[in-house]
Amino acid sequence: MEPKGILLETGTNELEIVEFHVANNHFGINVIKVKEIIQPIPVTFIPHAHPHVEGIIQLRGEVLPVVDMIKVLGIPNATYGAQQKYIVAEFNKQKVVFHVDNVTQIHRISWEDIERPSDMYQGGTSQVIGVIKQNDNMILMLDFEKIMVNINPNSGINVDSVRKLGKRNRSEKRIVIAEDSPLLRKLLNDTFNEAGYVNLEFFENGKDAYHYLETIANSGFDITETIQLIVTDIEMPQMDGHHLTKKIKTNSDLQKLPVIIFSSLITDDLRFKGEEVGADAQISKPEIAELIIKVDELIL
């Protein structure tokens, strides 16, 4: 099975998710991240690997790690059933295989229908970034980037890469950042501060960020005197980064603002989606030094 459901239109605030099951629990992954879905094949054991890594497989000449989703999710006394599948995914410039119980169907939904997890049940270590209600079931959207960073911390954002850029002067330029992950908001804050950018406004989704920009624009001020640049993720509940960028670039009061899309979904095959909505630049996570260099080019 190869998902072919990449939306033809960009900026509609819709996405398609592949629903999969692990121990009778329903989860979702963005179709854009999925390369293919295959039957399990023999795994080569790797000594002293991370506990969540079953081993490696060879798929058409590529050696890929296999991640055990039962262990990732901490489901006790669970085993894989007869319909188990491998989801071959690509994001953050890496390929990985997720071992799941079953893959059922593809849903097309709006980001507005994805609820942000409550702090009460999310917890500091939760891998859930959104909740989708489907009839009597709930589908949990997982933070696959966080899952991979937990396995390999070197795959995440590295502040040291910004320090290598050299001594930085403090800048009063104000930057609006839309990013739903609390962990990444903290890392982006630390990284931008290290780079000299200390005047930051963070929002958990594109909807809140756009409302903030609209409020400033409607107050009669030239938006570029207050805000100098927008950085946005793509995957966010309520309003995704492509839709946010499209709304900014089609609003006569906001369209002068430079927008950088900073996402794990920036690939050669998908770069056109950001271009269609008018993004000034697109940087793949976790290339934070490249992001800072591009920010410098656009507003200094």
Short mmCIF file of N, CA and C in Angstrom, two decimals, residues 21-178:
data_model
loop_
_atom_site.label_atom_id
_atom_site.label_comp_id
_atom_site.label_asym_id
_atom_site.label_seq_id
_atom_site.Cartn_x
_atom_site.Cartn_y
_atom_site.Cartn_z
N HIS A 21 -3.46 1.14 14.21
CA HIS A 21 -3.80 0.65 15.54
C HIS A 21 -2.58 0.05 16.22
N VAL A 22 -2.52 0.24 17.52
CA VAL A 22 -1.53 -0.45 18.36
C VAL A 22 -2.27 -0.90 19.61
N ALA A 23 -2.40 -2.22 19.77
CA ALA A 23 -3.08 -2.79 20.94
C ALA A 23 -4.49 -2.20 21.11
N ASN A 24 -5.25 -2.18 20.02
CA ASN A 24 -6.65 -1.71 20.02
C ASN A 24 -6.81 -0.21 20.29
N ASN A 25 -5.72 0.52 20.26
CA ASN A 25 -5.78 1.98 20.37
C ASN A 25 -5.61 2.57 18.97
N HIS A 26 -6.29 3.70 18.72
CA HIS A 26 -6.31 4.31 17.39
C HIS A 26 -5.37 5.52 17.35
N PHE A 27 -4.47 5.54 16.36
CA PHE A 27 -3.52 6.62 16.23
C PHE A 27 -3.50 7.11 14.78
N GLY A 28 -2.88 8.27 14.56
CA GLY A 28 -2.82 8.83 13.22
C GLY A 28 -1.45 9.40 12.92
N ILE A 29 -1.08 9.34 11.63
CA ILE A 29 0.14 9.96 11.13
C ILE A 29 -0.20 10.66 9.83
N ASN A 30 0.34 11.85 9.66
CA ASN A 30 0.10 12.63 8.45
C ASN A 30 0.55 11.84 7.22
N VAL A 31 -0.34 11.76 6.21
CA VAL A 31 -0.02 11.04 4.97
C VAL A 31 1.28 11.54 4.37
N ILE A 32 1.54 12.84 4.50
CA ILE A 32 2.74 13.43 3.90
C ILE A 32 4.01 12.77 4.43
N LYS A 33 3.96 12.26 5.65
CA LYS A 33 5.15 11.63 6.24
C LYS A 33 5.32 10.18 5.79
N VAL A 34 4.28 9.59 5.23
CA VAL A 34 4.29 8.16 4.93
C VAL A 34 4.76 7.91 3.50
N LYS A 35 5.82 7.11 3.37
CA LYS A 35 6.33 6.74 2.05
C LYS A 35 5.60 5.51 1.51
N GLU A 36 5.41 4.53 2.37
CA GLU A 36 4.69 3.32 1.98
C GLU A 36 4.36 2.51 3.23
N ILE A 37 3.47 1.53 3.05
CA ILE A 37 3.08 0.62 4.13
C ILE A 37 3.32 -0.79 3.62
N ILE A 38 4.11 -1.58 4.37
CA ILE A 38 4.51 -2.90 3.90
C ILE A 38 4.23 -3.96 4.96
N GLN A 39 4.25 -5.22 4.52
CA GLN A 39 4.19 -6.33 5.45
C GLN A 39 5.53 -6.43 6.18
N PRO A 40 5.52 -6.90 7.44
CA PRO A 40 6.78 -7.05 8.16
C PRO A 40 7.74 -7.98 7.44
N ILE A 41 9.01 -7.64 7.50
CA ILE A 41 10.08 -8.47 6.95
C ILE A 41 11.10 -8.72 8.05
N PRO A 42 11.98 -9.71 7.89
CA PRO A 42 12.93 -10.04 8.96
C PRO A 42 13.78 -8.83 9.40
N VAL A 43 13.95 -8.72 10.70
CA VAL A 43 14.70 -7.61 11.30
C VAL A 43 16.05 -8.12 11.80
N THR A 44 17.08 -7.36 11.53
CA THR A 44 18.42 -7.69 12.04
C THR A 44 18.62 -7.00 13.39
N PHE A 45 18.90 -7.77 14.40
CA PHE A 45 19.10 -7.25 15.75
C PHE A 45 20.37 -6.41 15.82
N ILE A 46 20.30 -5.30 16.55
CA ILE A 46 21.45 -4.42 16.75
C ILE A 46 21.81 -4.41 18.24
N PRO A 47 23.00 -4.89 18.60
CA PRO A 47 23.39 -4.91 20.02
C PRO A 47 23.42 -3.50 20.61
N HIS A 48 22.94 -3.37 21.84
CA HIS A 48 22.99 -2.13 22.62
C HIS A 48 22.22 -0.98 21.95
N ALA A 49 21.26 -1.29 21.11
CA ALA A 49 20.42 -0.25 20.51
C ALA A 49 19.47 0.30 21.55
N HIS A 50 18.86 1.43 21.24
CA HIS A 50 17.85 2.00 22.13
C HIS A 50 16.73 0.97 22.34
N PRO A 51 16.15 0.89 23.55
CA PRO A 51 15.11 -0.12 23.83
C PRO A 51 13.91 -0.06 22.88
N HIS A 52 13.64 1.10 22.29
CA HIS A 52 12.49 1.23 21.39
C HIS A 52 12.80 0.77 19.97
N VAL A 53 14.06 0.48 19.69
CA VAL A 53 14.47 0.07 18.34
C VAL A 53 14.59 -1.45 18.28
N GLU A 54 13.77 -2.07 17.42
CA GLU A 54 13.81 -3.53 17.28
C GLU A 54 15.07 -3.99 16.56
N GLY A 55 15.54 -3.18 15.63
CA GLY A 55 16.70 -3.54 14.83
C GLY A 55 16.65 -2.79 13.51
N ILE A 56 17.21 -3.37 12.47
CA ILE A 56 17.23 -2.71 11.17
C ILE A 56 16.72 -3.67 10.09
N ILE A 57 16.20 -3.08 9.00
CA ILE A 57 15.82 -3.86 7.83
C ILE A 57 16.49 -3.24 6.60
N GLN A 58 16.57 -4.03 5.55
CA GLN A 58 17.04 -3.51 4.28
C GLN A 58 15.85 -3.45 3.33
N LEU A 59 15.57 -2.25 2.84
CA LEU A 59 14.43 -2.04 1.95
C LEU A 59 14.91 -1.36 0.68
N ARG A 60 14.93 -2.10 -0.41
CA ARG A 60 15.39 -1.58 -1.71
C ARG A 60 16.75 -0.90 -1.60
N GLY A 61 17.64 -1.55 -0.90
CA GLY A 61 19.01 -1.06 -0.81
C GLY A 61 19.27 -0.10 0.33
N GLU A 62 18.22 0.37 1.00
CA GLU A 62 18.39 1.29 2.14
C GLU A 62 18.30 0.52 3.44
N VAL A 63 19.15 0.86 4.39
CA VAL A 63 19.10 0.27 5.73
C VAL A 63 18.33 1.21 6.63
N LEU A 64 17.22 0.71 7.20
CA LEU A 64 16.31 1.56 7.97
C LEU A 64 16.08 0.98 9.37
N PRO A 65 16.02 1.85 10.40
CA PRO A 65 15.70 1.36 11.75
C PRO A 65 14.22 1.06 11.88
N VAL A 66 13.90 0.06 12.68
CA VAL A 66 12.51 -0.32 12.94
C VAL A 66 12.18 0.04 14.40
N VAL A 67 11.16 0.88 14.57
CA VAL A 67 10.77 1.35 15.90
C VAL A 67 9.55 0.57 16.38
N ASP A 68 9.65 0.01 17.57
CA ASP A 68 8.58 -0.78 18.17
C ASP A 68 7.59 0.15 18.85
N MET A 69 6.41 0.35 18.23
CA MET A 69 5.46 1.32 18.77
C MET A 69 4.81 0.85 20.07
N ILE A 70 4.77 -0.45 20.32
CA ILE A 70 4.25 -0.92 21.61
C ILE A 70 5.13 -0.40 22.74
N LYS A 71 6.46 -0.47 22.53
CA LYS A 71 7.39 0.00 23.56
C LYS A 71 7.38 1.53 23.64
N VAL A 72 7.30 2.20 22.49
CA VAL A 72 7.26 3.67 22.48
C VAL A 72 6.08 4.17 23.31
N LEU A 73 4.93 3.52 23.14
CA LEU A 73 3.71 3.97 23.79
C LEU A 73 3.57 3.41 25.21
N GLY A 74 4.45 2.49 25.59
CA GLY A 74 4.43 1.97 26.95
C GLY A 74 3.19 1.16 27.28
N ILE A 75 2.70 0.37 26.30
CA ILE A 75 1.50 -0.43 26.52
C ILE A 75 1.91 -1.76 27.14
N PRO A 76 1.49 -2.04 28.37
CA PRO A 76 1.95 -3.27 29.05
C PRO A 76 1.29 -4.53 28.48
N ASN A 77 2.06 -5.61 28.46
CA ASN A 77 1.56 -6.94 28.10
C ASN A 77 0.92 -7.01 26.72
N ALA A 78 1.36 -6.16 25.79
CA ALA A 78 0.80 -6.16 24.44
C ALA A 78 1.75 -6.87 23.48
N THR A 79 1.17 -7.55 22.48
CA THR A 79 1.95 -8.18 21.43
C THR A 79 1.29 -7.85 20.09
N TYR A 80 2.04 -7.98 19.01
CA TYR A 80 1.51 -7.68 17.70
C TYR A 80 0.66 -8.83 17.18
N GLY A 81 -0.43 -8.48 16.50
CA GLY A 81 -1.35 -9.48 15.97
C GLY A 81 -1.02 -9.89 14.55
N ALA A 82 -1.93 -10.65 13.96
CA ALA A 82 -1.71 -11.23 12.64
C ALA A 82 -1.70 -10.19 11.53
N GLN A 83 -2.30 -9.01 11.75
CA GLN A 83 -2.38 -7.98 10.70
C GLN A 83 -1.32 -6.90 10.85
N GLN A 84 -0.29 -7.18 11.60
CA GLN A 84 0.75 -6.17 11.87
C GLN A 84 1.36 -5.65 10.57
N LYS A 85 1.76 -4.37 10.61
CA LYS A 85 2.30 -3.70 9.43
C LYS A 85 3.53 -2.88 9.80
N TYR A 86 4.30 -2.53 8.77
CA TYR A 86 5.39 -1.57 8.90
C TYR A 86 4.99 -0.30 8.15
N ILE A 87 5.04 0.84 8.84
CA ILE A 87 4.83 2.14 8.20
C ILE A 87 6.20 2.75 7.93
N VAL A 88 6.54 2.90 6.67
CA VAL A 88 7.82 3.50 6.29
C VAL A 88 7.60 5.01 6.15
N ALA A 89 8.27 5.78 6.99
CA ALA A 89 8.03 7.22 7.04
C ALA A 89 9.31 7.99 6.77
N GLU A 90 9.14 9.25 6.36
CA GLU A 90 10.28 10.14 6.13
C GLU A 90 9.92 11.53 6.61
N PHE A 91 10.76 12.09 7.48
CA PHE A 91 10.63 13.46 7.96
C PHE A 91 11.95 13.83 8.63
N ASN A 92 12.15 15.13 8.83
CA ASN A 92 13.42 15.59 9.41
C ASN A 92 14.63 15.02 8.66
N LYS A 93 14.46 14.87 7.35
CA LYS A 93 15.56 14.37 6.51
C LYS A 93 16.04 12.99 6.93
N GLN A 94 15.14 12.17 7.47
CA GLN A 94 15.51 10.81 7.83
C GLN A 94 14.35 9.87 7.52
N LYS A 95 14.68 8.60 7.24
CA LYS A 95 13.68 7.57 7.02
C LYS A 95 13.68 6.61 8.20
N VAL A 96 12.49 6.15 8.55
CA VAL A 96 12.35 5.26 9.70
C VAL A 96 11.12 4.38 9.48
N VAL A 97 11.12 3.20 10.10
CA VAL A 97 9.99 2.26 9.99
C VAL A 97 9.32 2.13 11.35
N PHE A 98 8.00 2.32 11.38
CA PHE A 98 7.23 2.18 12.62
C PHE A 98 6.44 0.87 12.55
N HIS A 99 6.67 0.00 13.54
CA HIS A 99 6.00 -1.29 13.63
C HIS A 99 4.67 -1.10 14.37
N VAL A 100 3.55 -1.38 13.70
CA VAL A 100 2.22 -1.18 14.28
C VAL A 100 1.39 -2.45 14.12
N ASP A 101 0.24 -2.48 14.80
CA ASP A 101 -0.63 -3.65 14.75
C ASP A 101 -1.38 -3.78 13.44
N ASN A 102 -1.88 -2.65 12.94
CA ASN A 102 -2.67 -2.69 11.71
C ASN A 102 -2.80 -1.28 11.17
N VAL A 103 -2.99 -1.16 9.87
CA VAL A 103 -3.30 0.11 9.22
C VAL A 103 -4.68 -0.03 8.60
N THR A 104 -5.57 0.91 8.90
CA THR A 104 -6.97 0.71 8.51
C THR A 104 -7.42 1.58 7.34
N GLN A 105 -7.31 2.90 7.46
CA GLN A 105 -7.85 3.75 6.41
C GLN A 105 -7.21 5.13 6.44
N ILE A 106 -7.53 5.91 5.43
CA ILE A 106 -7.07 7.30 5.34
C ILE A 106 -8.26 8.22 5.56
N HIS A 107 -8.10 9.22 6.42
CA HIS A 107 -9.14 10.22 6.69
C HIS A 107 -8.68 11.58 6.17
N ARG A 108 -9.59 12.30 5.55
CA ARG A 108 -9.33 13.69 5.17
C ARG A 108 -10.09 14.57 6.15
N ILE A 109 -9.38 15.42 6.86
CA ILE A 109 -9.99 16.23 7.91
C ILE A 109 -9.41 17.64 7.89
N SER A 110 -10.06 18.52 8.63
CA SER A 110 -9.57 19.88 8.79
C SER A 110 -8.75 19.97 10.07
N TRP A 111 -7.71 20.80 10.03
CA TRP A 111 -6.94 21.03 11.26
C TRP A 111 -7.82 21.62 12.36
N GLU A 112 -8.91 22.29 11.97
CA GLU A 112 -9.82 22.85 12.97
C GLU A 112 -10.49 21.75 13.80
N ASP A 113 -10.57 20.54 13.25
CA ASP A 113 -11.21 19.43 13.95
C ASP A 113 -10.26 18.67 14.86
N ILE A 114 -9.01 19.10 14.90
CA ILE A 114 -8.02 18.44 15.76
C ILE A 114 -7.87 19.27 17.03
N GLU A 115 -8.22 18.68 18.15
CA GLU A 115 -8.15 19.38 19.43
C GLU A 115 -6.77 19.23 20.05
N ARG A 116 -6.31 20.31 20.64
CA ARG A 116 -5.04 20.25 21.36
C ARG A 116 -5.23 19.45 22.64
N PRO A 117 -4.28 18.57 23.00
CA PRO A 117 -4.43 17.78 24.23
C PRO A 117 -4.49 18.68 25.46
N SER A 118 -5.33 18.31 26.39
CA SER A 118 -5.42 19.04 27.64
C SER A 118 -4.14 18.83 28.45
N ASP A 119 -3.72 19.89 29.15
CA ASP A 119 -2.53 19.77 30.00
C ASP A 119 -2.73 18.72 31.09
N MET A 120 -4.02 18.48 31.44
CA MET A 120 -4.30 17.55 32.53
C MET A 120 -3.88 16.13 32.19
N TYR A 121 -4.09 15.72 30.91
CA TYR A 121 -3.72 14.35 30.55
C TYR A 121 -2.54 14.28 29.59
N GLN A 122 -2.09 15.44 29.13
CA GLN A 122 -0.96 15.42 28.19
C GLN A 122 0.34 15.07 28.90
N GLY A 123 0.60 15.76 30.01
CA GLY A 123 1.83 15.49 30.75
C GLY A 123 3.07 15.97 30.01
N GLY A 124 4.18 16.01 30.72
CA GLY A 124 5.41 16.53 30.13
C GLY A 124 6.07 15.59 29.14
N THR A 125 5.73 14.28 29.22
CA THR A 125 6.39 13.32 28.35
C THR A 125 5.45 12.74 27.30
N SER A 126 4.26 13.29 27.18
CA SER A 126 3.28 12.75 26.23
C SER A 126 3.75 12.93 24.80
N GLN A 127 3.42 11.93 23.98
CA GLN A 127 3.73 12.02 22.55
C GLN A 127 2.50 12.40 21.74
N VAL A 128 1.41 12.79 22.41
CA VAL A 128 0.17 13.14 21.72
C VAL A 128 0.15 14.64 21.43
N ILE A 129 -0.07 15.01 20.15
CA ILE A 129 -0.11 16.43 19.79
C ILE A 129 -1.51 16.87 19.37
N GLY A 130 -2.44 15.91 19.24
CA GLY A 130 -3.79 16.29 18.83
C GLY A 130 -4.75 15.12 19.00
N VAL A 131 -6.03 15.46 19.17
CA VAL A 131 -7.07 14.45 19.35
C VAL A 131 -8.15 14.67 18.30
N ILE A 132 -8.49 13.60 17.56
CA ILE A 132 -9.53 13.66 16.53
C ILE A 132 -10.68 12.76 16.96
N LYS A 133 -11.90 13.32 17.02
CA LYS A 133 -13.08 12.53 17.35
C LYS A 133 -13.67 11.94 16.07
N GLN A 134 -13.77 10.62 16.01
CA GLN A 134 -14.31 9.91 14.86
C GLN A 134 -15.42 8.98 15.35
N ASN A 135 -16.68 9.43 15.20
CA ASN A 135 -17.82 8.66 15.69
C ASN A 135 -17.62 8.32 17.17
N ASP A 136 -17.56 7.02 17.50
CA ASP A 136 -17.39 6.64 18.91
C ASP A 136 -15.91 6.48 19.29
N ASN A 137 -15.02 6.67 18.34
CA ASN A 137 -13.60 6.50 18.61
C ASN A 137 -12.88 7.85 18.67
N MET A 138 -11.70 7.83 19.25
CA MET A 138 -10.81 8.97 19.21
C MET A 138 -9.49 8.53 18.59
N ILE A 139 -9.01 9.31 17.64
CA ILE A 139 -7.73 9.03 17.01
C ILE A 139 -6.72 10.02 17.58
N LEU A 140 -5.62 9.51 18.09
CA LEU A 140 -4.59 10.35 18.68
C LEU A 140 -3.50 10.61 17.66
N MET A 141 -3.22 11.88 17.40
CA MET A 141 -2.11 12.26 16.53
C MET A 141 -0.83 12.26 17.36
N LEU A 142 0.17 11.53 16.90
CA LEU A 142 1.40 11.39 17.67
C LEU A 142 2.49 12.33 17.17
N ASP A 143 3.36 12.71 18.10
CA ASP A 143 4.50 13.57 17.79
C ASP A 143 5.67 12.67 17.42
N PHE A 144 5.74 12.31 16.13
CA PHE A 144 6.78 11.38 15.69
C PHE A 144 8.17 12.00 15.77
N GLU A 145 8.26 13.33 15.62
CA GLU A 145 9.56 13.99 15.77
C GLU A 145 10.09 13.79 17.19
N LYS A 146 9.21 13.94 18.17
CA LYS A 146 9.63 13.77 19.56
C LYS A 146 10.02 12.32 19.84
N ILE A 147 9.26 11.39 19.24
CA ILE A 147 9.60 9.97 19.40
C ILE A 147 11.02 9.71 18.92
N MET A 148 11.37 10.31 17.77
CA MET A 148 12.70 10.07 17.21
C MET A 148 13.79 10.79 17.99
N VAL A 149 13.49 11.99 18.51
CA VAL A 149 14.48 12.71 19.32
C VAL A 149 14.74 11.96 20.62
N ASN A 150 13.70 11.32 21.19
CA ASN A 150 13.90 10.52 22.41
C ASN A 150 14.84 9.35 22.14
N ILE A 151 14.76 8.80 20.93
CA ILE A 151 15.63 7.68 20.56
C ILE A 151 17.03 8.18 20.22
N ASN A 152 17.08 9.27 19.45
CA ASN A 152 18.37 9.83 19.01
C ASN A 152 18.38 11.33 19.24
N PRO A 153 18.84 11.78 20.42
CA PRO A 153 18.82 13.22 20.72
C PRO A 153 19.57 14.06 19.70
N ASN A 154 20.53 13.50 19.01
CA ASN A 154 21.30 14.27 18.02
C ASN A 154 20.47 14.65 16.80
N SER A 155 19.29 14.05 16.65
CA SER A 155 18.43 14.37 15.51
C SER A 155 17.58 15.61 15.75
N GLY A 156 17.67 16.17 16.95
CA GLY A 156 16.88 17.35 17.28
C GLY A 156 17.63 18.64 17.05
N ILE A 157 17.01 19.75 17.44
CA ILE A 157 17.62 21.07 17.28
C ILE A 157 18.84 21.19 18.19
N ASN A 158 19.92 21.70 17.64
CA ASN A 158 21.19 21.79 18.36
C ASN A 158 21.62 23.26 18.46
N VAL A 159 21.53 23.81 19.68
CA VAL A 159 21.88 25.21 19.89
C VAL A 159 23.35 25.46 19.56
N ASP A 160 24.21 24.45 19.75
CA ASP A 160 25.64 24.63 19.48
C ASP A 160 25.91 25.03 18.04
N SER A 161 25.04 24.58 17.11
CA SER A 161 25.24 24.93 15.71
C SER A 161 25.09 26.42 15.48
N VAL A 162 24.31 27.08 16.33
CA VAL A 162 24.16 28.54 16.23
C VAL A 162 25.36 29.23 16.84
N ARG A 163 25.89 28.69 17.93
CA ARG A 163 27.09 29.28 18.55
C ARG A 163 28.25 29.31 17.57
N LYS A 164 28.29 28.33 16.68
CA LYS A 164 29.38 28.26 15.70
C LYS A 164 29.30 29.40 14.68
N LEU A 165 28.16 30.09 14.62
CA LEU A 165 28.03 31.22 13.70
C LEU A 165 28.84 32.43 14.18
N GLY A 166 29.29 32.37 15.44
CA GLY A 166 30.12 33.45 15.96
C GLY A 166 29.36 34.41 16.85
N LYS A 167 30.05 35.44 17.30
CA LYS A 167 29.49 36.45 18.21
C LYS A 167 28.31 37.14 17.54
N ARG A 168 27.22 37.26 18.29
CA ARG A 168 26.00 37.84 17.74
C ARG A 168 25.64 39.11 18.50
N ASN A 169 25.18 40.12 17.79
CA ASN A 169 24.68 41.33 18.42
C ASN A 169 23.20 41.16 18.75
N ARG A 170 22.78 41.82 19.81
CA ARG A 170 21.37 41.78 20.20
C ARG A 170 20.52 42.55 19.18
N SER A 171 19.42 41.98 18.78
CA SER A 171 18.52 42.63 17.83
C SER A 171 17.15 42.86 18.46
N GLU A 172 16.58 44.02 18.22
CA GLU A 172 15.24 44.33 18.74
C GLU A 172 14.14 43.94 17.75
N LYS A 173 14.52 43.33 16.64
CA LYS A 173 13.51 42.91 15.67
C LYS A 173 12.55 41.92 16.32
N ARG A 174 11.24 42.13 16.10
CA ARG A 174 10.25 41.25 16.72
C ARG A 174 9.86 40.14 15.75
N ILE A 175 9.90 38.92 16.25
CA ILE A 175 9.60 37.74 15.44
C ILE A 175 8.42 36.99 16.06
N VAL A 176 7.44 36.65 15.23
CA VAL A 176 6.30 35.83 15.67
C VAL A 176 6.57 34.39 15.26
N ILE A 177 6.43 33.47 16.21
CA ILE A 177 6.71 32.05 15.96
C ILE A 177 5.48 31.23 16.29
N ALA A 178 5.00 30.45 15.31
CA ALA A 178 3.88 29.55 15.51
C ALA A 178 4.41 28.12 15.55
#
